[in-house]
Coordinates of C-alpha atoms in Angstrom, one line a residue:
X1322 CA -44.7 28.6 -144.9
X1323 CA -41.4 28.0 -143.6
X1324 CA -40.0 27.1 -140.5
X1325 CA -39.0 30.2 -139.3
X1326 CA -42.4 31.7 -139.9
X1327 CA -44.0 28.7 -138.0
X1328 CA -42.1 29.6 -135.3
X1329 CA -43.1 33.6 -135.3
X1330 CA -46.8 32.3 -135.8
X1331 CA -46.6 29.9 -132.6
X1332 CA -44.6 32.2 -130.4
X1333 CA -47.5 34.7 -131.4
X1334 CA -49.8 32.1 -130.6
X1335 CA -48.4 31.1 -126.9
X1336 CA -48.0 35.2 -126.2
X1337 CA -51.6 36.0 -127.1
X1338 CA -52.7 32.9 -125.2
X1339 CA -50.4 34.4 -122.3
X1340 CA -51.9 37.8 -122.7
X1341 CA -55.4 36.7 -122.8
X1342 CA -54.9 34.3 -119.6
X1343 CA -53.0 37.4 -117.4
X1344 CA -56.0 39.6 -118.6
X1345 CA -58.7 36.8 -117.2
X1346 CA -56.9 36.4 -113.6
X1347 CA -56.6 40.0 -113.1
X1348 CA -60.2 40.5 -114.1
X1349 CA -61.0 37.7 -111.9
X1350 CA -58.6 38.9 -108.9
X1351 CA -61.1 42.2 -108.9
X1352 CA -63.7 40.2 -108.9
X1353 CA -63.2 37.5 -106.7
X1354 CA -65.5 38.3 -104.1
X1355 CA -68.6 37.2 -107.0
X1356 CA -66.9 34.4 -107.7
X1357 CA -68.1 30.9 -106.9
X1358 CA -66.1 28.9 -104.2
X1359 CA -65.0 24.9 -105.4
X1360 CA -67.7 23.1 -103.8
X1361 CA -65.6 20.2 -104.6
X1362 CA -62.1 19.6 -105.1
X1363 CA -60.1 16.2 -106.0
X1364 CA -56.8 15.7 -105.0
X1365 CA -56.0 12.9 -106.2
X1366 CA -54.6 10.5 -106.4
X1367 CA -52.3 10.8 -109.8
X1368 CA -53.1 8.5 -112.4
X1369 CA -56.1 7.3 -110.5
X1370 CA -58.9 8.8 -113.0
X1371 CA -59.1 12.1 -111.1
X1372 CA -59.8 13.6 -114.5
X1373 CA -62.3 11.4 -115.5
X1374 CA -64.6 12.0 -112.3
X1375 CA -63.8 15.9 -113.4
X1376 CA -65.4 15.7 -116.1
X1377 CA -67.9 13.7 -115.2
X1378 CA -68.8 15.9 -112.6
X1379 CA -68.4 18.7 -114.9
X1380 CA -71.1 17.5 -116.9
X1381 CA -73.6 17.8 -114.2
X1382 CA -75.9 20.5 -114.6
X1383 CA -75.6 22.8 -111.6
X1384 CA -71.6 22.4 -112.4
X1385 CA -69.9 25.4 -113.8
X1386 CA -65.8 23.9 -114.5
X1387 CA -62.8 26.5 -113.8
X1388 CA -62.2 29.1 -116.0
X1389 CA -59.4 27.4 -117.5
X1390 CA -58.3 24.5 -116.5
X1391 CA -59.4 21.3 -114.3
X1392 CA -56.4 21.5 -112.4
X1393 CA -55.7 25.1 -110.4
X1394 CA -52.7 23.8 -108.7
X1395 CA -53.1 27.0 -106.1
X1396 CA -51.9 24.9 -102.8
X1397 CA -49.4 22.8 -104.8
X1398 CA -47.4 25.6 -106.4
X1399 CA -45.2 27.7 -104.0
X1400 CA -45.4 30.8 -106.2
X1401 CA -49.7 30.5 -106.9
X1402 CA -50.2 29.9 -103.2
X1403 CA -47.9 32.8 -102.3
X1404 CA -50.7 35.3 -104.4
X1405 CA -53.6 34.8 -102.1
X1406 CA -57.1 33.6 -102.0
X1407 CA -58.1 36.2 -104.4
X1408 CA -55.6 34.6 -106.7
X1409 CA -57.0 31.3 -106.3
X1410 CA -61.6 32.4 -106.6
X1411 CA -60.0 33.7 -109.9
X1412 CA -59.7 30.9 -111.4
X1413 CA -63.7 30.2 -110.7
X1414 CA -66.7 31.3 -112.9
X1415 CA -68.6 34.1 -111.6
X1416 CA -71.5 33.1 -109.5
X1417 CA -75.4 34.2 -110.8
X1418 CA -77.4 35.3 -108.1
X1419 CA -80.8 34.7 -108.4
X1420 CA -80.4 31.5 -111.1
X1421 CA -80.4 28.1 -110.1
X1422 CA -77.5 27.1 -106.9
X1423 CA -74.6 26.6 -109.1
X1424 CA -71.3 24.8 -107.9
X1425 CA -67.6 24.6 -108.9
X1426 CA -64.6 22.7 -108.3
X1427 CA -61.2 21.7 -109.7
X1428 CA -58.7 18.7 -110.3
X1429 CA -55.2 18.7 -108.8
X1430 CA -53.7 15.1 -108.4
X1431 CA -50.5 16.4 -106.9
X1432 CA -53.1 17.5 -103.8
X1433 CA -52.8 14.5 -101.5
X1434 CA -48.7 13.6 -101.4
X1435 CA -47.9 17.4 -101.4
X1436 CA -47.5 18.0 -97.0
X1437 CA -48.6 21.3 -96.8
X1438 CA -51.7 20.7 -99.4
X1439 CA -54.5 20.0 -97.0
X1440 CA -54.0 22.4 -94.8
X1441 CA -53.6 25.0 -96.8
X1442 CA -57.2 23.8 -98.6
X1443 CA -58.4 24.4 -95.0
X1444 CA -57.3 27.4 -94.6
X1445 CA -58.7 28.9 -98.0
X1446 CA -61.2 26.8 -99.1
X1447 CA -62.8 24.9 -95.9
X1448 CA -66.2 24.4 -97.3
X1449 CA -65.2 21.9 -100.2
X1450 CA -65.3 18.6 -100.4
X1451 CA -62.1 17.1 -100.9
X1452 CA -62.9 13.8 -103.1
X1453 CA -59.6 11.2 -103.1
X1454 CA -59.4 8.4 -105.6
X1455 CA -57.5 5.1 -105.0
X1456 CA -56.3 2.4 -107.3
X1457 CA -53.7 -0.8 -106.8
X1458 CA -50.7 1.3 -106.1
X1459 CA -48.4 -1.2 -108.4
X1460 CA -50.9 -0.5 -111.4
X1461 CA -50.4 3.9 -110.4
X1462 CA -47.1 3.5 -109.9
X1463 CA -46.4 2.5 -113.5
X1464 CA -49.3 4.5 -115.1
X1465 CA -47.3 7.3 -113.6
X1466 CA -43.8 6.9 -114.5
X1467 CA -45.4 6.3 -118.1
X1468 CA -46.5 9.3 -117.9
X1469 CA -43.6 11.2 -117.0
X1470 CA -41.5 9.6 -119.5
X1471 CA -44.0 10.4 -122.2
X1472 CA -43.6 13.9 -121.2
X1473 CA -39.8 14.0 -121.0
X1474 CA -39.8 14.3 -117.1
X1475 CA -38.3 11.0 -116.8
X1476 CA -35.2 9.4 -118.5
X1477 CA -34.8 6.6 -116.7
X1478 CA -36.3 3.0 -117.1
X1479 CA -38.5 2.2 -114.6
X1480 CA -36.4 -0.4 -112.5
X1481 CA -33.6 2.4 -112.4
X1482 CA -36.5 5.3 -111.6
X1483 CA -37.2 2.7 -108.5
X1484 CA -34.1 2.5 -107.9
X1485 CA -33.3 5.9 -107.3
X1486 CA -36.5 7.0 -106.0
X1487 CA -35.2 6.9 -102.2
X1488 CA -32.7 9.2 -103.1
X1489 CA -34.6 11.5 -105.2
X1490 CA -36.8 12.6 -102.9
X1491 CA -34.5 12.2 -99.7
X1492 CA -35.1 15.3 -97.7
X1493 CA -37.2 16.3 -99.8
X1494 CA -40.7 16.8 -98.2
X1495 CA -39.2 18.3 -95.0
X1496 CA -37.7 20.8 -97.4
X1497 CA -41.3 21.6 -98.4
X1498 CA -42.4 21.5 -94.8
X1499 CA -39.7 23.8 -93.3
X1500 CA -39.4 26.2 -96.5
X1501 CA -43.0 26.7 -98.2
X1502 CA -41.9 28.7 -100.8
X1503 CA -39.5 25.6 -102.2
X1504 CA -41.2 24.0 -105.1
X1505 CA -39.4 20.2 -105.3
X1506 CA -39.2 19.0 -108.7
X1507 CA -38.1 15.5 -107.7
X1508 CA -41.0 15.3 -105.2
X1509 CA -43.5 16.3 -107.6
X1510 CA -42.5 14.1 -110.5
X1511 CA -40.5 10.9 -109.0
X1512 CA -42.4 9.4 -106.1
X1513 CA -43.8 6.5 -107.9
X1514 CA -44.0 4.5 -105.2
X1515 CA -44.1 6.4 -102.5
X1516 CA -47.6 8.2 -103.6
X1517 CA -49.3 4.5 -103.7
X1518 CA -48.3 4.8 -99.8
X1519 CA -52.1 5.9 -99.1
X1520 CA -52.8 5.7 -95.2
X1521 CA -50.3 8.1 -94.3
X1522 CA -51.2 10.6 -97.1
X1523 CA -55.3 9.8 -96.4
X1524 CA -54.8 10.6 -92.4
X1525 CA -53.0 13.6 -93.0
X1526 CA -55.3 14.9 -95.1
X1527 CA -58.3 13.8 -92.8
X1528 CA -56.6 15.4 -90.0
X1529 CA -56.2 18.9 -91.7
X1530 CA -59.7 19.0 -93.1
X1531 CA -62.0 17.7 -90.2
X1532 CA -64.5 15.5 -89.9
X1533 CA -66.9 14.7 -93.1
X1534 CA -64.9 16.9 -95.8
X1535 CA -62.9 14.0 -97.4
X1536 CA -64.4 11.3 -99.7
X1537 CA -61.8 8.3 -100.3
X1538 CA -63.0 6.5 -103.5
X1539 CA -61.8 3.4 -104.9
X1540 CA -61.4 3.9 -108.4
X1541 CA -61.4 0.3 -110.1
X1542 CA -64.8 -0.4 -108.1
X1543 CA -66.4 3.4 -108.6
X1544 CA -66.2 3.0 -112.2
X1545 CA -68.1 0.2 -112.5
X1546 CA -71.5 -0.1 -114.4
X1547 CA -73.7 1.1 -112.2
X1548 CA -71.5 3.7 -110.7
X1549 CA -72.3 2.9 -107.1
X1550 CA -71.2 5.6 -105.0
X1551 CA -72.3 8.1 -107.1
X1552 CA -75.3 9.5 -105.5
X1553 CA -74.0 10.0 -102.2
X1554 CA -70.5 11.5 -104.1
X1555 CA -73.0 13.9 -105.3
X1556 CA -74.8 15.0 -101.8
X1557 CA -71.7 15.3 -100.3
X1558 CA -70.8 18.1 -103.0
X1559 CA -74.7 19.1 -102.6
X1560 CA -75.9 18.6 -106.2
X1561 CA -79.0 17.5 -107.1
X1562 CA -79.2 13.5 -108.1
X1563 CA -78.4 13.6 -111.2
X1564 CA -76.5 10.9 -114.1
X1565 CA -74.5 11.0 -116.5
X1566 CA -75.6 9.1 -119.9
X1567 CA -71.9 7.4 -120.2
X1568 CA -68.9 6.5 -118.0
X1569 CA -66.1 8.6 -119.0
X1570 CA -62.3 7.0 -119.3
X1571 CA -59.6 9.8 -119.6
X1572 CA -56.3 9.7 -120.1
X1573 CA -56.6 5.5 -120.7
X1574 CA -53.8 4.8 -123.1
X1575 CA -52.3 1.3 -123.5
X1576 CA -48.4 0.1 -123.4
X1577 CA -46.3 -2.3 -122.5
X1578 CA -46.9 -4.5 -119.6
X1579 CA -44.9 -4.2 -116.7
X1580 CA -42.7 -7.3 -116.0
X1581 CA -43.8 -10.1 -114.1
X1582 CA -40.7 -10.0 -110.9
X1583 CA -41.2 -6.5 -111.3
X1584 CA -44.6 -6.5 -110.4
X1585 CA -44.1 -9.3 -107.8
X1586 CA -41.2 -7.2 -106.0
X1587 CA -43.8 -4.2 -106.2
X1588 CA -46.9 -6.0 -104.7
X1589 CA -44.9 -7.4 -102.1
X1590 CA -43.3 -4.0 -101.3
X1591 CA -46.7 -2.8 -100.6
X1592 CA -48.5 -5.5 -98.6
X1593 CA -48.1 -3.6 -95.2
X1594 CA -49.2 -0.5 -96.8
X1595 CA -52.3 -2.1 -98.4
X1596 CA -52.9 -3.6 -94.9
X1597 CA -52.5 -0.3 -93.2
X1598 CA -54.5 1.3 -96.0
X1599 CA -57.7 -1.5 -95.6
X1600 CA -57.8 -0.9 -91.5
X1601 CA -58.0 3.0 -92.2
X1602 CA -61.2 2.2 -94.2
X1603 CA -62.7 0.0 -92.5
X1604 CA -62.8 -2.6 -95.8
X1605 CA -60.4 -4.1 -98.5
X1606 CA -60.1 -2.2 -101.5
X1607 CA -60.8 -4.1 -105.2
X1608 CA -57.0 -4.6 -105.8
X1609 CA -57.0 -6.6 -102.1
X1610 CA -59.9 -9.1 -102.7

């Protein structure tokens, strides 16, 4: 086969794919009212093993996953969020009345550092429970600009990517706040330290949800043998106990190490944060002890 035909066979490919999703949502839009609600929905935070709690979760047996994907990205986008609720229960498998209480829920790590995020999860979705995961900031930080240079986002080395993150995203979130149709592309995919600034994301997000519909996990400790934490994660989402035969690690790749001043710089950066973060929960995360 020759190049050219390669190419007419995967643009077929993408457009059938295309076809097939439009025909799903619109099916789903008509039907959203027999749709299951997310009982649950994690919003991060990026690079923090949000998709491995997914699909733990989705593993449970009362857990029916999205349609299509883990991650919706309904109050993230400008344009998703701008087609409605009905848009959004879409997305959701249809509910079965009469068969055993069945739950849904999605993955969206961009969640928790977008500013108008949580409230619009209030506003649409007010009976989930919105599940956070936390990890040493320093360790995120790199895990996500790895990430975005692996998928061409970034161009920049990491010391120049920190170097210019002030400016990248000057202005930018009170873009977002005063224009919510504005979708920042610098926001989204350069704060690499600013989104390991937890406290400030975690009391935003507490204040637009109310009282008892955020979960803060820390992910390092979660993850452990033993999974403490698991059991009440799952009555909060209101699942049956329930466990899963075998941690899950997503998304775990290895690389180069980040350099040793680097790091230092970076863990210094973040000591008032970390002890901000550690009085807003009331204990010091596993990267603190």
């Amino acid at each position: 086969m020759s190049n050219q035909e390669f190419v007419v066979e995967d643009t077929l490919k993408y457009s059938a794919r295309q076809l097939a999703r439009t025909t799903l949502l619109g099916l789903g839009q008509m039907t959203a009212g027999l749709r299951l609600s997310p009982a649950f929905i994690i919003a991060g935070a990026q690079r923090c093993a949000t998709t491995s709690l997914f699909r733990m979760l989705a593993r449970h047996p009362q857990v029916q996953p999205p349609v299509m994907n883990k991650g919706i990205h309904f109050f993230d986008t400008a344009d998703r969020y701008a087609r409605g609720s009905n848009f959004y229960a879409a997305h959701f498998p249809l509910s079965r009345p009469g068969a055993r209480k069945l739950v849904s829920g999605e993955a969206s790590p961009y969640y928790l550092f977008h500013p108008l995020a949580m409230e619009r999860i209030a506003q649409v979705a007010p009976q989930a429970q919105v599940i956070v995961l936390l990890r040493d900031p320093v360790e995120r930080a790199f895990s996500a600009y790895k990430q975005e240079r692996g998928r061409g986002f970034e161009t920049l080395s990491f010391t120049e990517a920190l170097a210019a993150e002030d400016e990248r995203l000057d202005g930018e979130e009170d873009r977002i706040i005063a224009d919510p149709t504005y979708q920042s592309y610098n926001h989204q995919h350069y704060g690499y330290v600013a989104r390991g600034r937890y406290a400030r994301q975690l009391r935003r997000a507490e204040a637009a949800l109310g009282p008892g519909k955020l979960t803060v996990l820390d992910s390092d400790a979660f993850f452990r043998p033993g999974l403490q934490g698991w059991d009440d994660l799952l009555q909060k989402i209101g699942l049956d106990p329930w466990r899963p035969d075998e941690i899950v690690h997503s998304n775990a790749r290895p690389s180069g190490e980040l350099d040793l001043d680097l790091r230092a710089a970076l863990v210094s950066g973040y000591d008032e944060d970390n002890e901000e973060l550690a009085d807003y929960l009331g204990y010091r995360p596993s990267w603190m002890l």
